[in-house]
Amino acid sequence: MNKTIEVTDLGYKDYKETWDYQESLFKGIVDIKIKNRRDGTEIVTPNYFLFVEHPHVYTLGKSGDVENLLVNEQQLKEKDATYYKINRGGDITYHGPGQIVGYPILDLDNFFTDIHKYLRFLEEVIILTLAEFGLKGERSPGETGVWLDVGTPFARKICAMGIRASRWVT
């Protein structure tokens, strides 16, 4: 099992270009796993964590509703924003300048095969990272992601999460 994670800062990059790169890494891991099962080989699968900053973009996950996109096509153009329907979980998410986005592309067979545990682990990483910056991130009961000021009228999400997994590859 390979528990090493290759971390890459992609800088400021277009969403579609980043998505295509993620898909190629994802496919590479899945292809290795298929080959290992088919041929009885034990090729080690890699793990990646990409960091990137995107221009204005809205993404709609599989469980999302386009009605939740509160701007029309003309407004997207005026904001120089793009929109993509993608195959991750979750609803609509905005990414834009000044926001650092993390994309873990992991073979969970290298760690543990429990999606709920994986989500809680990601939340905990964010909570610990926020604490390093003097912010108190928390989980909100019944919701995925990390929140500030939970239980107050000022509660707001600071970290949204939407994942996709196939053959235990995220």
mmCIF file with all atom_site columns, C-alpha atoms in Angstrom:
data_model
loop_
_atom_site.group_PDB
_atom_site.id
_atom_site.type_symbol
_atom_site.label_atom_id
_atom_site.label_alt_id
_atom_site.label_comp_id
_atom_site.label_asym_id
_atom_site.label_entity_id
_atom_site.label_seq_id
_atom_site.pdbx_PDB_ins_code
_atom_site.Cartn_x
_atom_site.Cartn_y
_atom_site.Cartn_z
_atom_site.occupancy
_atom_site.B_iso_or_equiv
_atom_site.pdbx_formal_charge
_atom_site.auth_seq_id
_atom_site.auth_comp_id
_atom_site.auth_asym_id
_atom_site.auth_atom_id
_atom_site.pdbx_PDB_model_num
ATOM 1   C CA . MET A 1 1   ? 0.000   0.000   0.000   1.00 0.00 ? 1   MET A CA 1
ATOM 2   C CA . ASN A 1 2   ? 1.233   3.436   -0.969  1.00 0.00 ? 2   ASN A CA 1
ATOM 3   C CA . LYS A 1 3   ? 0.380   6.103   1.599   1.00 0.00 ? 3   LYS A CA 1
ATOM 4   C CA . THR A 1 4   ? 2.535   8.740   -0.078  1.00 0.00 ? 4   THR A CA 1
ATOM 5   C CA . ILE A 1 5   ? 0.611   11.665  -1.549  1.00 0.00 ? 5   ILE A CA 1
ATOM 6   C CA . GLU A 1 6   ? 2.131   13.818  -4.285  1.00 0.00 ? 6   GLU A CA 1
ATOM 7   C CA . VAL A 1 7   ? 1.093   17.422  -3.596  1.00 0.00 ? 7   VAL A CA 1
ATOM 8   C CA . THR A 1 8   ? 1.010   19.836  -6.551  1.00 0.00 ? 8   THR A CA 1
ATOM 9   C CA . ASP A 1 9   ? 0.206   23.553  -6.602  1.00 0.00 ? 9   ASP A CA 1
ATOM 10  C CA . LEU A 1 10  ? -1.263  24.226  -10.043 1.00 0.00 ? 10  LEU A CA 1
ATOM 11  C CA . GLY A 1 11  ? -1.406  27.984  -9.441  1.00 0.00 ? 11  GLY A CA 1
ATOM 12  C CA . TYR A 1 12  ? -4.139  29.940  -11.238 1.00 0.00 ? 12  TYR A CA 1
ATOM 13  C CA . LYS A 1 13  ? -5.765  27.655  -13.785 1.00 0.00 ? 13  LYS A CA 1
ATOM 14  C CA . ASP A 1 14  ? -8.933  27.358  -15.834 1.00 0.00 ? 14  ASP A CA 1
ATOM 15  C CA . TYR A 1 15  ? -11.502 24.957  -14.366 1.00 0.00 ? 15  TYR A CA 1
ATOM 16  C CA . LYS A 1 16  ? -11.895 22.817  -17.511 1.00 0.00 ? 16  LYS A CA 1
ATOM 17  C CA . GLU A 1 17  ? -8.136  22.397  -17.887 1.00 0.00 ? 17  GLU A CA 1
ATOM 18  C CA . THR A 1 18  ? -7.877  21.390  -14.222 1.00 0.00 ? 18  THR A CA 1
ATOM 19  C CA . TRP A 1 19  ? -10.840 19.004  -14.555 1.00 0.00 ? 19  TRP A CA 1
ATOM 20  C CA . ASP A 1 20  ? -9.259  17.301  -17.565 1.00 0.00 ? 20  ASP A CA 1
ATOM 21  C CA . TYR A 1 21  ? -5.991  16.895  -15.636 1.00 0.00 ? 21  TYR A CA 1
ATOM 22  C CA . GLN A 1 22  ? -7.842  15.406  -12.643 1.00 0.00 ? 22  GLN A CA 1
ATOM 23  C CA . GLU A 1 23  ? -9.666  12.994  -14.947 1.00 0.00 ? 23  GLU A CA 1
ATOM 24  C CA . SER A 1 24  ? -6.374  11.820  -16.478 1.00 0.00 ? 24  SER A CA 1
ATOM 25  C CA . LEU A 1 25  ? -4.861  11.167  -13.024 1.00 0.00 ? 25  LEU A CA 1
ATOM 26  C CA . PHE A 1 26  ? -8.062  9.416   -11.899 1.00 0.00 ? 26  PHE A CA 1
ATOM 27  C CA . LYS A 1 27  ? -8.137  7.240   -15.030 1.00 0.00 ? 27  LYS A CA 1
ATOM 28  C CA . GLY A 1 28  ? -4.467  6.355   -14.570 1.00 0.00 ? 28  GLY A CA 1
ATOM 29  C CA . ILE A 1 29  ? -5.100  5.034   -11.060 1.00 0.00 ? 29  ILE A CA 1
ATOM 30  C CA . VAL A 1 30  ? -8.225  3.107   -12.111 1.00 0.00 ? 30  VAL A CA 1
ATOM 31  C CA . ASP A 1 31  ? -6.349  1.587   -15.078 1.00 0.00 ? 31  ASP A CA 1
ATOM 32  C CA . ILE A 1 32  ? -3.581  0.350   -12.749 1.00 0.00 ? 32  ILE A CA 1
ATOM 33  C CA . LYS A 1 33  ? -6.169  -1.222  -10.433 1.00 0.00 ? 33  LYS A CA 1
ATOM 34  C CA . ILE A 1 34  ? -7.895  -2.940  -13.362 1.00 0.00 ? 34  ILE A CA 1
ATOM 35  C CA . LYS A 1 35  ? -4.557  -4.259  -14.636 1.00 0.00 ? 35  LYS A CA 1
ATOM 36  C CA . ASN A 1 36  ? -3.619  -5.513  -11.153 1.00 0.00 ? 36  ASN A CA 1
ATOM 37  C CA . ARG A 1 37  ? -6.912  -7.405  -10.828 1.00 0.00 ? 37  ARG A CA 1
ATOM 38  C CA . ARG A 1 38  ? -6.834  -8.749  -14.382 1.00 0.00 ? 38  ARG A CA 1
ATOM 39  C CA . ASP A 1 39  ? -3.172  -9.764  -14.516 1.00 0.00 ? 39  ASP A CA 1
ATOM 40  C CA . GLY A 1 40  ? -2.486  -10.518 -10.858 1.00 0.00 ? 40  GLY A CA 1
ATOM 41  C CA . THR A 1 41  ? 0.181   -7.821  -10.768 1.00 0.00 ? 41  THR A CA 1
ATOM 42  C CA . GLU A 1 42  ? 0.890   -5.586  -7.775  1.00 0.00 ? 42  GLU A CA 1
ATOM 43  C CA . ILE A 1 43  ? 1.679   -2.248  -9.373  1.00 0.00 ? 43  ILE A CA 1
ATOM 44  C CA . VAL A 1 44  ? 1.537   0.451   -6.702  1.00 0.00 ? 44  VAL A CA 1
ATOM 45  C CA . THR A 1 45  ? -1.135  3.091   -7.267  1.00 0.00 ? 45  THR A CA 1
ATOM 46  C CA . PRO A 1 46  ? -0.197  6.760   -6.817  1.00 0.00 ? 46  PRO A CA 1
ATOM 47  C CA . ASN A 1 47  ? -2.076  9.349   -4.752  1.00 0.00 ? 47  ASN A CA 1
ATOM 48  C CA . TYR A 1 48  ? -2.330  13.054  -5.568  1.00 0.00 ? 48  TYR A CA 1
ATOM 49  C CA . PHE A 1 49  ? -3.498  16.252  -3.901  1.00 0.00 ? 49  PHE A CA 1
ATOM 50  C CA . LEU A 1 50  ? -3.872  19.210  -6.241  1.00 0.00 ? 50  LEU A CA 1
ATOM 51  C CA . PHE A 1 51  ? -4.216  22.819  -5.097  1.00 0.00 ? 51  PHE A CA 1
ATOM 52  C CA . VAL A 1 52  ? -5.463  25.441  -7.533  1.00 0.00 ? 52  VAL A CA 1
ATOM 53  C CA . GLU A 1 53  ? -7.089  28.847  -7.809  1.00 0.00 ? 53  GLU A CA 1
ATOM 54  C CA . HIS A 1 54  ? -9.742  29.220  -10.510 1.00 0.00 ? 54  HIS A CA 1
ATOM 55  C CA . PRO A 1 55  ? -11.194 32.158  -12.423 1.00 0.00 ? 55  PRO A CA 1
ATOM 56  C CA . HIS A 1 56  ? -14.914 32.686  -11.644 1.00 0.00 ? 56  HIS A CA 1
ATOM 57  C CA . VAL A 1 57  ? -16.696 29.353  -12.153 1.00 0.00 ? 57  VAL A CA 1
ATOM 58  C CA . TYR A 1 58  ? -19.845 27.621  -10.923 1.00 0.00 ? 58  TYR A CA 1
ATOM 59  C CA . THR A 1 59  ? -20.002 23.825  -10.824 1.00 0.00 ? 59  THR A CA 1
ATOM 60  C CA . LEU A 1 60  ? -23.139 21.743  -10.413 1.00 0.00 ? 60  LEU A CA 1
ATOM 61  C CA . GLY A 1 61  ? -22.779 18.284  -8.876  1.00 0.00 ? 61  GLY A CA 1
ATOM 62  C CA . LYS A 1 62  ? -24.922 15.216  -9.577  1.00 0.00 ? 62  LYS A CA 1
ATOM 63  C CA . SER A 1 63  ? -27.381 15.883  -6.762  1.00 0.00 ? 63  SER A CA 1
ATOM 64  C CA . GLY A 1 64  ? -27.656 19.572  -7.608  1.00 0.00 ? 64  GLY A CA 1
ATOM 65  C CA . ASP A 1 65  ? -30.468 21.463  -9.253  1.00 0.00 ? 65  ASP A CA 1
ATOM 66  C CA . VAL A 1 66  ? -29.772 24.047  -11.957 1.00 0.00 ? 66  VAL A CA 1
ATOM 67  C CA . GLU A 1 67  ? -32.486 26.162  -10.286 1.00 0.00 ? 67  GLU A CA 1
ATOM 68  C CA . ASN A 1 68  ? -29.926 26.792  -7.526  1.00 0.00 ? 68  ASN A CA 1
ATOM 69  C CA . LEU A 1 69  ? -27.776 28.745  -9.988  1.00 0.00 ? 69  LEU A CA 1
ATOM 70  C CA . LEU A 1 70  ? -29.010 32.225  -9.129  1.00 0.00 ? 70  LEU A CA 1
ATOM 71  C CA . VAL A 1 71  ? -27.520 33.949  -12.173 1.00 0.00 ? 71  VAL A CA 1
ATOM 72  C CA . ASN A 1 72  ? -28.508 33.608  -15.809 1.00 0.00 ? 72  ASN A CA 1
ATOM 73  C CA . GLU A 1 73  ? -26.273 33.080  -18.828 1.00 0.00 ? 73  GLU A CA 1
ATOM 74  C CA . GLN A 1 74  ? -26.015 36.834  -19.498 1.00 0.00 ? 74  GLN A CA 1
ATOM 75  C CA . GLN A 1 75  ? -24.979 37.513  -15.894 1.00 0.00 ? 75  GLN A CA 1
ATOM 76  C CA . LEU A 1 76  ? -22.358 34.765  -16.122 1.00 0.00 ? 76  LEU A CA 1
ATOM 77  C CA . LYS A 1 77  ? -20.893 36.487  -19.196 1.00 0.00 ? 77  LYS A CA 1
ATOM 78  C CA . GLU A 1 78  ? -20.934 39.876  -17.448 1.00 0.00 ? 78  GLU A CA 1
ATOM 79  C CA . LYS A 1 79  ? -19.027 38.381  -14.524 1.00 0.00 ? 79  LYS A CA 1
ATOM 80  C CA . ASP A 1 80  ? -16.661 36.599  -16.921 1.00 0.00 ? 80  ASP A CA 1
ATOM 81  C CA . ALA A 1 81  ? -17.756 33.373  -15.208 1.00 0.00 ? 81  ALA A CA 1
ATOM 82  C CA . THR A 1 82  ? -18.201 29.861  -16.549 1.00 0.00 ? 82  THR A CA 1
ATOM 83  C CA . TYR A 1 83  ? -20.552 27.045  -15.546 1.00 0.00 ? 83  TYR A CA 1
ATOM 84  C CA . TYR A 1 84  ? -20.026 23.272  -15.644 1.00 0.00 ? 84  TYR A CA 1
ATOM 85  C CA . LYS A 1 85  ? -22.258 20.314  -14.797 1.00 0.00 ? 85  LYS A CA 1
ATOM 86  C CA . ILE A 1 86  ? -19.918 17.683  -13.377 1.00 0.00 ? 86  ILE A CA 1
ATOM 87  C CA . ASN A 1 87  ? -20.030 14.160  -11.960 1.00 0.00 ? 87  ASN A CA 1
ATOM 88  C CA . ARG A 1 88  ? -19.076 14.808  -8.333  1.00 0.00 ? 88  ARG A CA 1
ATOM 89  C CA . GLY A 1 89  ? -21.512 14.737  -5.439  1.00 0.00 ? 89  GLY A CA 1
ATOM 90  C CA . GLY A 1 90  ? -23.098 17.852  -4.024  1.00 0.00 ? 90  GLY A CA 1
ATOM 91  C CA . ASP A 1 91  ? -25.026 20.830  -5.311  1.00 0.00 ? 91  ASP A CA 1
ATOM 92  C CA . ILE A 1 92  ? -23.813 24.072  -6.839  1.00 0.00 ? 92  ILE A CA 1
ATOM 93  C CA . THR A 1 93  ? -20.440 25.488  -5.822  1.00 0.00 ? 93  THR A CA 1
ATOM 94  C CA . TYR A 1 94  ? -18.673 28.721  -6.714  1.00 0.00 ? 94  TYR A CA 1
ATOM 95  C CA . HIS A 1 95  ? -14.892 28.852  -7.156  1.00 0.00 ? 95  HIS A CA 1
ATOM 96  C CA . GLY A 1 96  ? -13.022 32.042  -7.881  1.00 0.00 ? 96  GLY A CA 1
ATOM 97  C CA . PRO A 1 97  ? -9.979  34.268  -7.467  1.00 0.00 ? 97  PRO A CA 1
ATOM 98  C CA . GLY A 1 98  ? -8.588  34.289  -3.942  1.00 0.00 ? 98  GLY A CA 1
ATOM 99  C CA . GLN A 1 99  ? -10.073 30.883  -3.116  1.00 0.00 ? 99  GLN A CA 1
ATOM 100 C CA . ILE A 1 100 ? -7.739  27.913  -2.870  1.00 0.00 ? 100 ILE A CA 1
ATOM 101 C CA . VAL A 1 101 ? -9.393  24.667  -3.960  1.00 0.00 ? 101 VAL A CA 1
ATOM 102 C CA . GLY A 1 102 ? -8.039  21.243  -3.044  1.00 0.00 ? 102 GLY A CA 1
ATOM 103 C CA . TYR A 1 103 ? -8.623  18.159  -5.168  1.00 0.00 ? 103 TYR A CA 1
ATOM 104 C CA . PRO A 1 104 ? -7.536  14.881  -3.537  1.00 0.00 ? 104 PRO A CA 1
ATOM 105 C CA . ILE A 1 105 ? -7.209  12.074  -6.073  1.00 0.00 ? 105 ILE A CA 1
ATOM 106 C CA . LEU A 1 106 ? -6.540  9.078   -3.895  1.00 0.00 ? 106 LEU A CA 1
ATOM 107 C CA . ASP A 1 107 ? -6.743  5.315   -4.070  1.00 0.00 ? 107 ASP A CA 1
ATOM 108 C CA . LEU A 1 108 ? -8.634  4.732   -0.836  1.00 0.00 ? 108 LEU A CA 1
ATOM 109 C CA . ASP A 1 109 ? -7.497  1.088   -0.915  1.00 0.00 ? 109 ASP A CA 1
ATOM 110 C CA . ASN A 1 110 ? -4.173  2.592   0.210   1.00 0.00 ? 110 ASN A CA 1
ATOM 111 C CA . PHE A 1 111 ? -5.809  4.121   3.300   1.00 0.00 ? 111 PHE A CA 1
ATOM 112 C CA . PHE A 1 112 ? -9.314  2.880   4.194   1.00 0.00 ? 112 PHE A CA 1
ATOM 113 C CA . THR A 1 113 ? -12.434 2.031   2.207   1.00 0.00 ? 113 THR A CA 1
ATOM 114 C CA . ASP A 1 114 ? -15.154 4.004   3.953   1.00 0.00 ? 114 ASP A CA 1
ATOM 115 C CA . ILE A 1 115 ? -16.523 7.083   2.160   1.00 0.00 ? 115 ILE A CA 1
ATOM 116 C CA . HIS A 1 116 ? -18.130 8.549   5.293   1.00 0.00 ? 116 HIS A CA 1
ATOM 117 C CA . LYS A 1 117 ? -14.880 8.146   7.220   1.00 0.00 ? 117 LYS A CA 1
ATOM 118 C CA . TYR A 1 118 ? -13.066 9.770   4.293   1.00 0.00 ? 118 TYR A CA 1
ATOM 119 C CA . LEU A 1 119 ? -15.388 12.808  4.365   1.00 0.00 ? 119 LEU A CA 1
ATOM 120 C CA . ARG A 1 120 ? -15.006 13.165  8.152   1.00 0.00 ? 120 ARG A CA 1
ATOM 121 C CA . PHE A 1 121 ? -11.225 12.898  7.721   1.00 0.00 ? 121 PHE A CA 1
ATOM 122 C CA . LEU A 1 122 ? -11.235 15.682  5.110   1.00 0.00 ? 122 LEU A CA 1
ATOM 123 C CA . GLU A 1 123 ? -13.378 17.831  7.394   1.00 0.00 ? 123 GLU A CA 1
ATOM 124 C CA . GLU A 1 124 ? -10.942 17.264  10.261  1.00 0.00 ? 124 GLU A CA 1
ATOM 125 C CA . VAL A 1 125 ? -7.985  18.296  8.085   1.00 0.00 ? 125 VAL A CA 1
ATOM 126 C CA . ILE A 1 126 ? -9.794  21.554  7.258   1.00 0.00 ? 126 ILE A CA 1
ATOM 127 C CA . ILE A 1 127 ? -10.722 22.156  10.917  1.00 0.00 ? 127 ILE A CA 1
ATOM 128 C CA . LEU A 1 128 ? -7.092  21.674  12.000  1.00 0.00 ? 128 LEU A CA 1
ATOM 129 C CA . THR A 1 129 ? -5.839  23.907  9.172   1.00 0.00 ? 129 THR A CA 1
ATOM 130 C CA . LEU A 1 130 ? -8.279  26.681  10.106  1.00 0.00 ? 130 LEU A CA 1
ATOM 131 C CA . ALA A 1 131 ? -7.129  26.430  13.741  1.00 0.00 ? 131 ALA A CA 1
ATOM 132 C CA . GLU A 1 132 ? -3.578  27.172  12.557  1.00 0.00 ? 132 GLU A CA 1
ATOM 133 C CA . PHE A 1 133 ? -4.960  30.502  11.309  1.00 0.00 ? 133 PHE A CA 1
ATOM 134 C CA . GLY A 1 134 ? -6.918  31.245  14.489  1.00 0.00 ? 134 GLY A CA 1
ATOM 135 C CA . LEU A 1 135 ? -10.316 30.249  13.078  1.00 0.00 ? 135 LEU A CA 1
ATOM 136 C CA . LYS A 1 136 ? -12.695 27.802  14.746  1.00 0.00 ? 136 LYS A CA 1
ATOM 137 C CA . GLY A 1 137 ? -14.080 25.504  12.095  1.00 0.00 ? 137 GLY A CA 1
ATOM 138 C CA . GLU A 1 138 ? -16.749 23.000  13.092  1.00 0.00 ? 138 GLU A CA 1
ATOM 139 C CA . ARG A 1 139 ? -19.047 20.377  11.675  1.00 0.00 ? 139 ARG A CA 1
ATOM 140 C CA . SER A 1 140 ? -22.720 21.237  11.455  1.00 0.00 ? 140 SER A CA 1
ATOM 141 C CA . PRO A 1 141 ? -24.930 18.294  12.477  1.00 0.00 ? 141 PRO A CA 1
ATOM 142 C CA . GLY A 1 142 ? -26.384 16.510  9.462   1.00 0.00 ? 142 GLY A CA 1
ATOM 143 C CA . GLU A 1 143 ? -24.343 18.485  6.915   1.00 0.00 ? 143 GLU A CA 1
ATOM 144 C CA . THR A 1 144 ? -21.129 17.805  5.030   1.00 0.00 ? 144 THR A CA 1
ATOM 145 C CA . GLY A 1 145 ? -18.386 20.417  5.057   1.00 0.00 ? 145 GLY A CA 1
ATOM 146 C CA . VAL A 1 146 ? -16.879 22.795  7.587   1.00 0.00 ? 146 VAL A CA 1
ATOM 147 C CA . TRP A 1 147 ? -18.630 25.785  9.112   1.00 0.00 ? 147 TRP A CA 1
ATOM 148 C CA . LEU A 1 148 ? -17.814 28.885  11.146  1.00 0.00 ? 148 LEU A CA 1
ATOM 149 C CA . ASP A 1 149 ? -19.998 30.082  14.034  1.00 0.00 ? 149 ASP A CA 1
ATOM 150 C CA . VAL A 1 150 ? -22.097 26.899  14.176  1.00 0.00 ? 150 VAL A CA 1
ATOM 151 C CA . GLY A 1 151 ? -25.221 27.333  16.280  1.00 0.00 ? 151 GLY A CA 1
ATOM 152 C CA . THR A 1 152 ? -25.368 31.107  15.838  1.00 0.00 ? 152 THR A CA 1
ATOM 153 C CA . PRO A 1 153 ? -27.251 33.351  13.395  1.00 0.00 ? 153 PRO A CA 1
ATOM 154 C CA . PHE A 1 154 ? -23.859 34.017  11.765  1.00 0.00 ? 154 PHE A CA 1
ATOM 155 C CA . ALA A 1 155 ? -23.176 30.377  10.835  1.00 0.00 ? 155 ALA A CA 1
ATOM 156 C CA . ARG A 1 156 ? -21.649 30.035  7.379   1.00 0.00 ? 156 ARG A CA 1
ATOM 157 C CA . LYS A 1 157 ? -19.887 27.354  5.392   1.00 0.00 ? 157 LYS A CA 1
ATOM 158 C CA . ILE A 1 158 ? -16.166 27.903  4.857   1.00 0.00 ? 158 ILE A CA 1
ATOM 159 C CA . CYS A 1 159 ? -15.463 24.572  3.162   1.00 0.00 ? 159 CYS A CA 1
ATOM 160 C CA . ALA A 1 160 ? -17.796 22.752  0.789   1.00 0.00 ? 160 ALA A CA 1
ATOM 161 C CA . MET A 1 161 ? -17.117 19.168  -0.244  1.00 0.00 ? 161 MET A CA 1
ATOM 162 C CA . GLY A 1 162 ? -18.301 17.139  -3.184  1.00 0.00 ? 162 GLY A CA 1
ATOM 163 C CA . ILE A 1 163 ? -16.625 13.871  -4.047  1.00 0.00 ? 163 ILE A CA 1
ATOM 164 C CA . ARG A 1 164 ? -16.827 11.141  -6.602  1.00 0.00 ? 164 ARG A CA 1
ATOM 165 C CA . ALA A 1 165 ? -15.421 7.674   -6.065  1.00 0.00 ? 165 ALA A CA 1
ATOM 166 C CA . SER A 1 166 ? -15.142 4.687   -8.369  1.00 0.00 ? 166 SER A CA 1
ATOM 167 C CA . ARG A 1 167 ? -13.271 1.497   -7.490  1.00 0.00 ? 167 ARG A CA 1
ATOM 168 C CA . TRP A 1 168 ? -12.317 3.350   -4.262  1.00 0.00 ? 168 TRP A CA 1
ATOM 169 C CA . VAL A 1 169 ? -10.520 6.066   -6.233  1.00 0.00 ? 169 VAL A CA 1
ATOM 170 C CA . THR A 1 170 ? -11.649 9.599   -5.418  1.00 0.00 ? 170 THR A CA 1
#
